[in-house]
mmCIF file of C-alpha atoms and ligand atoms in Angstrom:
data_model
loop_
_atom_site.group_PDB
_atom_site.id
_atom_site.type_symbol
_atom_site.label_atom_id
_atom_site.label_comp_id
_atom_site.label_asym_id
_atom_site.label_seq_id
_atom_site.Cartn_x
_atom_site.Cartn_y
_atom_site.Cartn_z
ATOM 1 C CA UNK A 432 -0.841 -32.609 32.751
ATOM 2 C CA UNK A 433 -3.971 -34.957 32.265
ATOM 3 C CA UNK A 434 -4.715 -37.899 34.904
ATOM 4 C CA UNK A 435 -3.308 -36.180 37.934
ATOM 5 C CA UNK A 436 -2.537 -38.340 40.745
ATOM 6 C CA UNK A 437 -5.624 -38.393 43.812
ATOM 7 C CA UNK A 438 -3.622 -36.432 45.975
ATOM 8 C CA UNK A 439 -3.200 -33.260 44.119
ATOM 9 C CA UNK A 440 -4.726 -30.620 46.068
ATOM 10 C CA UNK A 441 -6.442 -33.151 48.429
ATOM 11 C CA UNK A 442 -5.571 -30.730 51.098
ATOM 12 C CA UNK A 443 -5.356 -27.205 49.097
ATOM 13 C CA UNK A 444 -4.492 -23.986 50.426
ATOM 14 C CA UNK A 445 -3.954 -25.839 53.790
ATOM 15 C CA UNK A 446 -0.380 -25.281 56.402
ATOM 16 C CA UNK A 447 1.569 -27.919 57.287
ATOM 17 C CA UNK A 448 2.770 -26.891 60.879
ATOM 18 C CA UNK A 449 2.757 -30.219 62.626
ATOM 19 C CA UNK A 450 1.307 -33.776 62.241
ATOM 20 C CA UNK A 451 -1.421 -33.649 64.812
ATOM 21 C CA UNK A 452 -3.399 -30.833 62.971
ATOM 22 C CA UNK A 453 -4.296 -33.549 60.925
ATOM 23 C CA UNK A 454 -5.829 -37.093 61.273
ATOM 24 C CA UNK A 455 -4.136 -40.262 61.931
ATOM 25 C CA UNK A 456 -6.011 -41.085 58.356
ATOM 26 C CA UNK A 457 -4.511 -38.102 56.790
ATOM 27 C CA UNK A 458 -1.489 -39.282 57.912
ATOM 28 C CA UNK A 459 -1.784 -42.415 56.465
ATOM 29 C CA UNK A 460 -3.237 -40.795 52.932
ATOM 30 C CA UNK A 461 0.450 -38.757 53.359
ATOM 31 C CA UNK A 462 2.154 -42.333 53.377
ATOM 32 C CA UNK A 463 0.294 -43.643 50.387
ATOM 33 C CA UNK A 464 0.883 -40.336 48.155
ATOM 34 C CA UNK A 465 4.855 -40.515 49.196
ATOM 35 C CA UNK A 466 4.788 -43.841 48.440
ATOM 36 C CA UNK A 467 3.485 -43.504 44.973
ATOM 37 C CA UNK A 468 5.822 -40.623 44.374
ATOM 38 C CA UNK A 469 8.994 -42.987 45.711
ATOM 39 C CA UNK A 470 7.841 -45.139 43.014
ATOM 40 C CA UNK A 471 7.638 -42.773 40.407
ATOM 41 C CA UNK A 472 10.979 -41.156 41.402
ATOM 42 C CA UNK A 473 12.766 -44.857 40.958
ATOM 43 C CA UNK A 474 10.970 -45.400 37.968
ATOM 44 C CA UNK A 475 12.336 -41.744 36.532
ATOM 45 C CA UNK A 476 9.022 -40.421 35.682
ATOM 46 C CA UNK A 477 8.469 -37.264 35.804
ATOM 47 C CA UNK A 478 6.097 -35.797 38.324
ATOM 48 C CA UNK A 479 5.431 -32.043 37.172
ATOM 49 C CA UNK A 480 2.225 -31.481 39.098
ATOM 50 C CA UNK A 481 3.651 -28.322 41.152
ATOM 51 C CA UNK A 482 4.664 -26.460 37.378
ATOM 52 C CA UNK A 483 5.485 -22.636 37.709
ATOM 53 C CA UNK A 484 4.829 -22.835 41.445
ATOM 54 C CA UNK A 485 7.555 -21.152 43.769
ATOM 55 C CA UNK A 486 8.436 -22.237 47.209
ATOM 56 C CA UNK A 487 10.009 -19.858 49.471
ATOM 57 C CA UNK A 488 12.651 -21.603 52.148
ATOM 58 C CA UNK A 489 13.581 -19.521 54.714
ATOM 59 C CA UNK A 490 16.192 -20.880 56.989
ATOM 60 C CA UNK A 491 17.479 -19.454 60.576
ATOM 61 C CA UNK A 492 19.351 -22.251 60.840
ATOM 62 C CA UNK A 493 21.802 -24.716 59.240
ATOM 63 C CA UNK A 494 21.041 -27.470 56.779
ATOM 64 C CA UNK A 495 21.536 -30.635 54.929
ATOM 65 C CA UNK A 496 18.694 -32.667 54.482
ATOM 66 C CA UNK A 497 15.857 -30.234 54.780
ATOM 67 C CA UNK A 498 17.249 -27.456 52.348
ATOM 68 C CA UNK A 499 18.252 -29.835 49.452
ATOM 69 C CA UNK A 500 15.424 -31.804 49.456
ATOM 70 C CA UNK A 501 12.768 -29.322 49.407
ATOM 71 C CA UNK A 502 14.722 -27.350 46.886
ATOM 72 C CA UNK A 503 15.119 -30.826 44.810
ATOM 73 C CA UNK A 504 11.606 -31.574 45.473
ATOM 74 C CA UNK A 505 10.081 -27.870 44.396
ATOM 75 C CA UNK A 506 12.474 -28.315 40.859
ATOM 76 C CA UNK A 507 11.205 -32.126 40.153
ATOM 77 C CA UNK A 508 7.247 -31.330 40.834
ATOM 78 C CA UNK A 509 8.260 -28.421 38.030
ATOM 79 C CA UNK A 510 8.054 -25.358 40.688
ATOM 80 C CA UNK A 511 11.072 -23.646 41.886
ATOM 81 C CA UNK A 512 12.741 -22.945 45.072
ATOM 82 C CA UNK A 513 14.369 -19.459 46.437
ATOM 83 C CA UNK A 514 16.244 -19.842 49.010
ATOM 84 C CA UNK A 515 16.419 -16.600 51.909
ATOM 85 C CA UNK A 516 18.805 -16.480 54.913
ATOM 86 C CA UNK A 517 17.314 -13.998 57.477
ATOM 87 C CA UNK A 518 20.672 -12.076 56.814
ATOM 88 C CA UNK A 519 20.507 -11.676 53.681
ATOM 89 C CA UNK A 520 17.392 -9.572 53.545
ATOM 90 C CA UNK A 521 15.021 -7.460 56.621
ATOM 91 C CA UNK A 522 14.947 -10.133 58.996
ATOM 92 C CA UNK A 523 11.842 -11.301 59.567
ATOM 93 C CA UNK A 524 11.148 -10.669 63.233
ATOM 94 C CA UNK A 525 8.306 -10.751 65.900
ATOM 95 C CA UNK A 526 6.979 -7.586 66.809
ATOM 96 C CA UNK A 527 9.090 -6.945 70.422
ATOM 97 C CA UNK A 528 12.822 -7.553 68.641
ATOM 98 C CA UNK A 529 12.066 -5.048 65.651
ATOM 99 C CA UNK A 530 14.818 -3.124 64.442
ATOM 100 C CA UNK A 531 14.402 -0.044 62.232
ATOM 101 C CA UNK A 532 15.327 -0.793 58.383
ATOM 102 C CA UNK A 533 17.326 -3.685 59.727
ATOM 103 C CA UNK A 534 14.067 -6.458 60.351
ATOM 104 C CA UNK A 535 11.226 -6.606 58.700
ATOM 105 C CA UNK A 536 7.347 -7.626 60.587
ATOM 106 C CA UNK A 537 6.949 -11.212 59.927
ATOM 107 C CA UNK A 538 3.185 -10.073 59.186
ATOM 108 C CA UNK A 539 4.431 -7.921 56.416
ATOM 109 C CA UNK A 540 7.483 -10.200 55.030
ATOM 110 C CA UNK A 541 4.608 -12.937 54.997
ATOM 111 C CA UNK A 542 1.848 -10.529 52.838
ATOM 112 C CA UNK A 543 4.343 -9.408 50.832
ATOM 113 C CA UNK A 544 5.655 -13.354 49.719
ATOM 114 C CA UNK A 545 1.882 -14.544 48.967
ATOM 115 C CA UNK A 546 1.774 -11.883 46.487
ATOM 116 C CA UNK A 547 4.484 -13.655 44.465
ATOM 117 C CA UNK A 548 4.297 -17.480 45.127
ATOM 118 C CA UNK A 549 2.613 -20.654 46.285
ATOM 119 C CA UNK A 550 4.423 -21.489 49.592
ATOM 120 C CA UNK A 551 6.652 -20.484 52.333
ATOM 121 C CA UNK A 552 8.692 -22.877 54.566
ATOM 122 C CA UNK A 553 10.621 -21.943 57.208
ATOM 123 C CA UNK A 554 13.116 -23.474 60.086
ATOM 124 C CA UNK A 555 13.772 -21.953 62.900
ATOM 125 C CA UNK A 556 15.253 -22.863 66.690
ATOM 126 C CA UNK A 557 18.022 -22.706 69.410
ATOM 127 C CA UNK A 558 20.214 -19.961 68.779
ATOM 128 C CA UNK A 559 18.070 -17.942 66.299
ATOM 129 C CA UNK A 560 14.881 -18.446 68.610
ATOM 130 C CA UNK A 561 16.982 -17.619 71.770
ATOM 131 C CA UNK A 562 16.650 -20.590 73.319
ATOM 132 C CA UNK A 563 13.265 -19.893 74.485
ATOM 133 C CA UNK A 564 11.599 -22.893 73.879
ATOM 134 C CA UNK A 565 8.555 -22.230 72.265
ATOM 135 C CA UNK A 566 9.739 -19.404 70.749
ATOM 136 C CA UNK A 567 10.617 -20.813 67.411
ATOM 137 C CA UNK A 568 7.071 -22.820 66.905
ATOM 138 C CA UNK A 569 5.552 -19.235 68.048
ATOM 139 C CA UNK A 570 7.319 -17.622 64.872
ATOM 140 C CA UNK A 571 5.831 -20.085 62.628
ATOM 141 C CA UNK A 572 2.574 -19.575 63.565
ATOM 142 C CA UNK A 573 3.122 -15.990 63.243
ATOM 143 C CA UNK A 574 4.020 -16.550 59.509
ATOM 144 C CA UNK A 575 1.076 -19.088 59.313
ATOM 145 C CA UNK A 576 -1.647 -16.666 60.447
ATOM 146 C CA UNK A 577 -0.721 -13.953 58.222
ATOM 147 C CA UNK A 578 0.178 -16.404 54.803
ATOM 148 C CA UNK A 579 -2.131 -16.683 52.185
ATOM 149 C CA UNK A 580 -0.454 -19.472 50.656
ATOM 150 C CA UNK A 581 0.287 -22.533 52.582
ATOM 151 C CA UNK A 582 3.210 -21.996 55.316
ATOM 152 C CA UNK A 583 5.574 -25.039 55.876
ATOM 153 C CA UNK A 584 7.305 -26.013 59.423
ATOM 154 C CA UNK A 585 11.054 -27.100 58.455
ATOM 155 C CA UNK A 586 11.535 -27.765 62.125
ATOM 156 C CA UNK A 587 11.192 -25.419 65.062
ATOM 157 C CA UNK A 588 11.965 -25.739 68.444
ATOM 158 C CA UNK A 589 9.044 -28.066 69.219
ATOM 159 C CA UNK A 590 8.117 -29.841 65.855
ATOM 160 C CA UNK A 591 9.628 -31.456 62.856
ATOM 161 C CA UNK A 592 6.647 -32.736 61.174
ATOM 162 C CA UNK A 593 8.466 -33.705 57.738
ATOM 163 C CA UNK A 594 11.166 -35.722 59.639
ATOM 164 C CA UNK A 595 8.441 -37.953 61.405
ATOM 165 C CA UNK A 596 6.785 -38.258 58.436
ATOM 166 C CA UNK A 597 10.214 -39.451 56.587
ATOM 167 C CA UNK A 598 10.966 -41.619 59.545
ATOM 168 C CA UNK A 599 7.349 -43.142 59.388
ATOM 169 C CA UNK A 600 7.756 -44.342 55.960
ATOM 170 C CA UNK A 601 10.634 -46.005 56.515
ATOM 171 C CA UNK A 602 9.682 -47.611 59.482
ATOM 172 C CA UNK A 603 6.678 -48.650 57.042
ATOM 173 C CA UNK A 604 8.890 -49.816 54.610
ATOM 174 C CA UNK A 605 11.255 -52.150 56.562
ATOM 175 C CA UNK A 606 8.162 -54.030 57.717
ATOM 176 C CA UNK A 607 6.837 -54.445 53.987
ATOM 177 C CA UNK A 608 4.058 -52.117 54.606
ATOM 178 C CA UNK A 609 1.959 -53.117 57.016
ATOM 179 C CA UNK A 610 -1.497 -51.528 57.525
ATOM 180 C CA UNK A 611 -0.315 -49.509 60.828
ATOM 181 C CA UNK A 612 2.706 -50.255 63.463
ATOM 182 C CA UNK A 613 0.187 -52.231 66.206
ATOM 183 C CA UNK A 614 2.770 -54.802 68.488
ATOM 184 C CA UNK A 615 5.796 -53.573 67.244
ATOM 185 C CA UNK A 616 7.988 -51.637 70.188
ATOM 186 C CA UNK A 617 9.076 -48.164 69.255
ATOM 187 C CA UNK A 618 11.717 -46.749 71.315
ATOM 188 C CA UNK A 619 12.687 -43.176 71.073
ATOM 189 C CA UNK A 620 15.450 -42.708 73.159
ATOM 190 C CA UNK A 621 18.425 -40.076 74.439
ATOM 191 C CA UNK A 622 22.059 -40.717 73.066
ATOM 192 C CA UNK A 623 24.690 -38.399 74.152
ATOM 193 C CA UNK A 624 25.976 -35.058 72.235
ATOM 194 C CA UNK A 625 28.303 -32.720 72.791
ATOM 195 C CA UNK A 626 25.972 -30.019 70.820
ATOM 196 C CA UNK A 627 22.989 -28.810 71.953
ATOM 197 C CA UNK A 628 19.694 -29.753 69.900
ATOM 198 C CA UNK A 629 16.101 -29.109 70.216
ATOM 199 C CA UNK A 630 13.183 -31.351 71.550
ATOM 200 C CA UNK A 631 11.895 -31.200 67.962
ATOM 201 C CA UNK A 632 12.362 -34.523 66.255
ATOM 202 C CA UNK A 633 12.161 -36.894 69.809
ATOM 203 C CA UNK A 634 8.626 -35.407 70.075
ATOM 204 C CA UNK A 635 7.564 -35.480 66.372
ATOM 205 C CA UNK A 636 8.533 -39.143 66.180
ATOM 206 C CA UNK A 637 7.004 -40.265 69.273
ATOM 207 C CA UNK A 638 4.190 -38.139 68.409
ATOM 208 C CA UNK A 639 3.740 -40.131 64.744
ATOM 209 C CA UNK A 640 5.359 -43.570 66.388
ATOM 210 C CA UNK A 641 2.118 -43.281 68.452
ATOM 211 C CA UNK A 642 -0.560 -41.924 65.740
ATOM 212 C CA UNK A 643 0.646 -45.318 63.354
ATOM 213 C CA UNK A 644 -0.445 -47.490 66.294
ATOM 214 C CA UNK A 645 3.368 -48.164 67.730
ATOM 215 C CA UNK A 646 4.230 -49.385 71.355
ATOM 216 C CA UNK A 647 5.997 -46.101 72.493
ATOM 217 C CA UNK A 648 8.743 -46.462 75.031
ATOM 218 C CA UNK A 649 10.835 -43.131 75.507
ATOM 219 C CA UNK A 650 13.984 -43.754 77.330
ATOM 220 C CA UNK A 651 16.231 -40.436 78.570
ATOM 221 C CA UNK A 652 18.414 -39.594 81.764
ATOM 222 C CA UNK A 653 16.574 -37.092 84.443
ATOM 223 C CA UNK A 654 16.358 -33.866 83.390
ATOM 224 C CA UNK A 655 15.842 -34.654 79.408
ATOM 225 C CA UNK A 656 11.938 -34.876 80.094
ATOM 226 C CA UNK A 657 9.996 -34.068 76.859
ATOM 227 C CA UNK A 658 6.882 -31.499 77.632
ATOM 228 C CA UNK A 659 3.943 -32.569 79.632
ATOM 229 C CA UNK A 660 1.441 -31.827 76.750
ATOM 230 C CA UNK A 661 2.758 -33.767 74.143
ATOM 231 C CA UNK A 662 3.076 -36.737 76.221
ATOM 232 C CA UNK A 663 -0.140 -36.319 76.980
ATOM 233 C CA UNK A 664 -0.855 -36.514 73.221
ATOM 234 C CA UNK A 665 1.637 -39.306 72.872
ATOM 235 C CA UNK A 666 -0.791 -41.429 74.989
ATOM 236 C CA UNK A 667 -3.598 -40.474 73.839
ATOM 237 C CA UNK A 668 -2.678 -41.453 70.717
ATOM 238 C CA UNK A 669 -1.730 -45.115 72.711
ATOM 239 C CA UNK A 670 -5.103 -45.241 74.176
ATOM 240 C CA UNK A 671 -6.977 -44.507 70.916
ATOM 241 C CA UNK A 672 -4.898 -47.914 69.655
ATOM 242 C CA UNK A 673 -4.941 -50.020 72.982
ATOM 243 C CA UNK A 674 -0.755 -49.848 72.823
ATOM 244 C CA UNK A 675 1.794 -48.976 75.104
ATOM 245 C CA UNK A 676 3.517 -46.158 76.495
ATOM 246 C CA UNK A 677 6.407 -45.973 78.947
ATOM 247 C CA UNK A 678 9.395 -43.772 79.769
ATOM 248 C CA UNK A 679 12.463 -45.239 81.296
ATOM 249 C CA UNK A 680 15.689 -44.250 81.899
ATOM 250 C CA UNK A 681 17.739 -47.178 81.167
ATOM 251 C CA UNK A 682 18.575 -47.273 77.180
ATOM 252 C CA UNK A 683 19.748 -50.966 77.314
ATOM 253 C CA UNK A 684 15.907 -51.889 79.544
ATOM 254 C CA UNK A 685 13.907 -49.822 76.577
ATOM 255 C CA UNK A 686 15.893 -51.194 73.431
ATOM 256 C CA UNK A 687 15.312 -55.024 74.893
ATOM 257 C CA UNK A 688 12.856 -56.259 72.156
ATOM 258 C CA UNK A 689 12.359 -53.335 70.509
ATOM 259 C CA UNK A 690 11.507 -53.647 66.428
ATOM 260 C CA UNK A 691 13.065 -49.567 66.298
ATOM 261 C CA UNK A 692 15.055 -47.850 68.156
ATOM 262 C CA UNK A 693 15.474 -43.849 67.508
ATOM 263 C CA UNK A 694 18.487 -42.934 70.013
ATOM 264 C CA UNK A 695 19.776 -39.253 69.214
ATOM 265 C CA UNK A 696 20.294 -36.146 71.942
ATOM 266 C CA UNK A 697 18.159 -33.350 72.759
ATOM 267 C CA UNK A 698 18.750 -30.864 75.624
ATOM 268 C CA UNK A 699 17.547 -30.841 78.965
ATOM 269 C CA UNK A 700 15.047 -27.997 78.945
ATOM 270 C CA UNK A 701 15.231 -26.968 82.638
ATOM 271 C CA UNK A 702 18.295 -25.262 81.533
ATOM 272 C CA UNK A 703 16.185 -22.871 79.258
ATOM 273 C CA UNK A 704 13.199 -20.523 79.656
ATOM 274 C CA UNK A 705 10.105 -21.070 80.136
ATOM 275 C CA UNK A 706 11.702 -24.473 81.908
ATOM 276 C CA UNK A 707 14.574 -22.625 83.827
ATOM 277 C CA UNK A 708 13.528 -21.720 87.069
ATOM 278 C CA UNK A 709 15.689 -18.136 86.884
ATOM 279 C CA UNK A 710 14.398 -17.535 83.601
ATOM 280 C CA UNK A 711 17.367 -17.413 81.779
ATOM 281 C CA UNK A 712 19.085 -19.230 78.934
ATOM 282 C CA UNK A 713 21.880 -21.505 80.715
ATOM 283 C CA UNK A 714 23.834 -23.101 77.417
ATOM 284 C CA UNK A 715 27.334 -24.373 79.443
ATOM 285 C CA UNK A 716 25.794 -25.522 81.934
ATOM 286 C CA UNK A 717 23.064 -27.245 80.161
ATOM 287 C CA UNK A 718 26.254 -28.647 78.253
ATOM 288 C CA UNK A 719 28.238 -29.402 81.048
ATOM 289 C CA UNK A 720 24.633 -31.606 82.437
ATOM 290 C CA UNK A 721 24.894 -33.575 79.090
ATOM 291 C CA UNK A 722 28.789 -34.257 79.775
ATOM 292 C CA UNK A 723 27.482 -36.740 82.607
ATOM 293 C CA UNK A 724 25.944 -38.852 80.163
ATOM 294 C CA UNK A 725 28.488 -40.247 77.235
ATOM 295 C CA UNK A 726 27.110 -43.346 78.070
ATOM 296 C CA UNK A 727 24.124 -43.075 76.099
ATOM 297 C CA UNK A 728 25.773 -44.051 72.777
ATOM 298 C CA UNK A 729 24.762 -46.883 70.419
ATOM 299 C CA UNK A 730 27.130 -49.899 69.865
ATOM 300 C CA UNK A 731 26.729 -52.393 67.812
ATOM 301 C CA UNK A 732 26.962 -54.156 70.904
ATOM 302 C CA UNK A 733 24.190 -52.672 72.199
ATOM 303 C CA UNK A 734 22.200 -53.377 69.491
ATOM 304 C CA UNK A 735 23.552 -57.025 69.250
ATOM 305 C CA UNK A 736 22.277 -57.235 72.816
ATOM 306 C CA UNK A 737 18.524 -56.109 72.310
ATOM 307 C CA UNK A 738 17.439 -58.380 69.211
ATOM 308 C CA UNK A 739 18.778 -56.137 66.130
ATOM 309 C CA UNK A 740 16.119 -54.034 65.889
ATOM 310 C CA UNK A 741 16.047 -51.453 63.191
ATOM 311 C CA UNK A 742 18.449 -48.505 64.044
ATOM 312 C CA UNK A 743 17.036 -44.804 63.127
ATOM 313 C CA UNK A 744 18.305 -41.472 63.513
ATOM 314 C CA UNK A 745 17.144 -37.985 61.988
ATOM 315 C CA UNK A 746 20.885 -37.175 60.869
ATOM 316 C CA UNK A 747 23.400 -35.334 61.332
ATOM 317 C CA UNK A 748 24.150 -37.884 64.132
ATOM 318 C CA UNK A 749 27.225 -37.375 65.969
ATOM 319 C CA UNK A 750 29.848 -40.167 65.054
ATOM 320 C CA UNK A 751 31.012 -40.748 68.765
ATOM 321 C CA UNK A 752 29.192 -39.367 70.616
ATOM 322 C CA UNK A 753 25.349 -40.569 69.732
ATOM 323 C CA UNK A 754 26.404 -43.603 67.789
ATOM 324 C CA UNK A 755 29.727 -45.421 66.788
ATOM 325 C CA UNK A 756 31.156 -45.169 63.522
ATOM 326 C CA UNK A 757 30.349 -48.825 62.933
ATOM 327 C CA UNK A 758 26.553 -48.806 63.413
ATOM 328 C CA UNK A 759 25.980 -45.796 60.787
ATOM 329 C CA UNK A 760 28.623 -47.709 58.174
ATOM 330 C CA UNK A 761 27.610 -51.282 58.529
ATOM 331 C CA UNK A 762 24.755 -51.977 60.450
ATOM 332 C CA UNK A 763 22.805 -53.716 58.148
ATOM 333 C CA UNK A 764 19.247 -52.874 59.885
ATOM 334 C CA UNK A 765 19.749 -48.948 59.849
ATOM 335 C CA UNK A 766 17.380 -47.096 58.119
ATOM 336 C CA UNK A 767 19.917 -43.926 58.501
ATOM 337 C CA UNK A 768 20.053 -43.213 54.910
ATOM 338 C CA UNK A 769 16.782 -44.309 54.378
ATOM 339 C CA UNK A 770 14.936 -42.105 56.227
ATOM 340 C CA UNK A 771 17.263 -38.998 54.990
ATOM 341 C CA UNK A 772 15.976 -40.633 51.317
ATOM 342 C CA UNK A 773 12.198 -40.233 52.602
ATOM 343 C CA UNK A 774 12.698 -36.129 52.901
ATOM 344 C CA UNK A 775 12.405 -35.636 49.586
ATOM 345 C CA UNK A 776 9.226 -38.137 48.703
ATOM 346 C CA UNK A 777 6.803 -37.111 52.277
ATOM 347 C CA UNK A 778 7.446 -33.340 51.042
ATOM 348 C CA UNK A 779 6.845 -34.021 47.810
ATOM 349 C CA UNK A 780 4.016 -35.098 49.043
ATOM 350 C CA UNK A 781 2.543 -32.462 51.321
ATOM 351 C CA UNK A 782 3.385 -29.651 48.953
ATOM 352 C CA UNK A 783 1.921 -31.317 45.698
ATOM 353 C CA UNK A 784 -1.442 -31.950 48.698
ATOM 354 C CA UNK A 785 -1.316 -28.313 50.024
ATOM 355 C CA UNK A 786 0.258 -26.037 46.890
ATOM 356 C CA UNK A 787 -1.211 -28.022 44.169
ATOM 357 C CA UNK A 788 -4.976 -27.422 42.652
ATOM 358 C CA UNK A 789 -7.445 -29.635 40.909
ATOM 359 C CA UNK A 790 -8.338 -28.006 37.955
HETATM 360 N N1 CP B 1466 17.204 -34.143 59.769
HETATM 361 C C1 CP B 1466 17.387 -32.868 59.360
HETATM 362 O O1 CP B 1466 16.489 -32.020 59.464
HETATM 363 O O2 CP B 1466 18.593 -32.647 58.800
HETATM 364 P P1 CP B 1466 19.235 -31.237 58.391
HETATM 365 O O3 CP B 1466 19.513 -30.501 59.677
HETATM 366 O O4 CP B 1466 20.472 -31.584 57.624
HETATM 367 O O5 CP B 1466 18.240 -30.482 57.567
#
């Protein structure tokens, strides 16, 4: 294909693991190549820059978003995607849970898929990480340091780098494209679930709501702290900007004049190890702690109340429970499907920047 795009291998050969590895201008460069692709995708050209490459997707957990749109996105850049469940072949395990003929070394399963293809994304946390938190960001960088082709996080316990970067270009979007998100109050923010879910996507937005310049306010209940060190990044991202950054614990005091508000649940991590102070994984009672707080949910009232400001969520969000029925079916400033939309065009544009080669 003649006149490839700027962004084709403007990162080659490089992982994608999680936002801060790279610049707040790479981010931005990110933005602009997902925009262009958006464009192109509306316009129904094609964009075969990725042809004959294959992306490996391995998935520990379950998936909506994540698995079809990197599958769609490896088949429209002209690649293809292969799906692997864990269970479905040697699982691919850390060195202390090995199992004769029954896992496989990450180290090897890694070597062995660089010798056939381009990529290898995988997702893994809760359950299939143990609940150690940590754990499932430690695989990743065990697949990562063993790779020769570019590794992929699809979310682990910690990060969900291709979510915030979804989320950031719609946020981007809604306000017409401004050059960064300076003066404009970004609230990421508990809502009550009866599941449990990982710190992942709280700390990857507020993480990228503070690298595009945002006000960050992060509003939870005690016990749903978000770790130390990446609210110490989360301000030092503030600082670098001259913006804000608060937590509260009053969702009603944090969405009061907010332009976005991100409400979804994550679990309190006291009730898991390294947090829990017995060591031990503590999944009823950590669910039985959330129980006390179905009052985080988003209303239309609610957001009546603090000034309409653009609703978000990752999805799946639970109807009930994290937000009413209403708000996700006719709130008419939710960027819900929106940002679910954005999957497919950031990783679009992260794999054609990391798989793809200027010739
Ligand atoms: N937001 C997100 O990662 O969705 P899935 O769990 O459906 O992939």
């Amino acid at each position: 294909m003649s006149d490839l795009p700027w962004y084709i291998g403007y990162f080659s050969g490089k992982h994608w693991l999680r936002n801060i590895d790279y610049s707040i201008e790479d981010i931005f460069k990110v933005l602009e190549a997902a925009k262009d692709l958006k464009e192109k995708f509306h316009r129904g050209e094609e964009t075969i820059y990725l042809k004959g490459k294959t992306l490996y997707l391995i998935f520990y957990n379950k998936s909506l978003r994540t698995r079809n749109s990197f599958q769609t996105d490896i088949y429209q850049l002209g690649g293809m995607g292969i799906y692997i469940s864990p269970d479905q072949v040697y699982a691919p395990t850390l060195p202390e849970d090995m199992i004769p003929y029954q896992t496989e070394a990450i180290r090897d399963v890694a070597r062995v898929l660089s010798r056939y293809g381009d990529g290898i994304a995988i997702r893994i946390y809760g359950d299939a990480a143990k609940w150690i938190i940590g754990r499932g960001h430690r695989i990743i960088n065990e697949f990562a340091k063993w790779s020769s082709v570019p590794v992929l996080n699809m979310e682990d316990d910690l990060y969900h780098p291709f979510q915030a970067l979804a989320d950031a270009q719609a946020a981007l979007e809604a306000l017409g494209w401004p050059k960064d998100l300076r003066g404009k109050k970004f609230v990421v923010s508990y809502a009550y679930s009866g599941g449990l879910k990982p710190l992942a996507v709280p700390q990857s937005v507020a993480l990228m709501a503070a690298m595009l310049g945002a006000d960050v306010y992060i509003a939870h209940p005690p016990g749903f702290e978000l770790m130390d060190d990446i609210m110490a990044q989360v301000k030092k991202y503030t600082e670098h900007w001259g913006s804000e950054f608060k937590i509260v614990h009053d969702m009603d005091e944090a969405f009061e004049g907010a332009t976005f508000v991100y409400p979804k649940a994550w679990s309190p991590k006291g009730f898991f190890p390294p947090f829990s102070s017995d060591g031990q994984v503590h999944k009823d009672e950590a669910k039985a702690y959330q129980s006390r707080f179905k009052d985080w949910i988003v209303t239309m009232e609610r957001l009546e109340k603090a000034g309409k400001p653009f609703y978000m969520h990752c999805g799946p969000a639970d109807r009930g429970q994290e937000v009413t029925d209403e708000v996700l079916d006719i709130y008419e400033r939710s960027l819900y499907f929106e940002e679910a939309e954005n999957r497919l065009h950031v990783q679009k544009a992260v794999m054609a920047m990391v798989m793809g080669k200027r010739s």
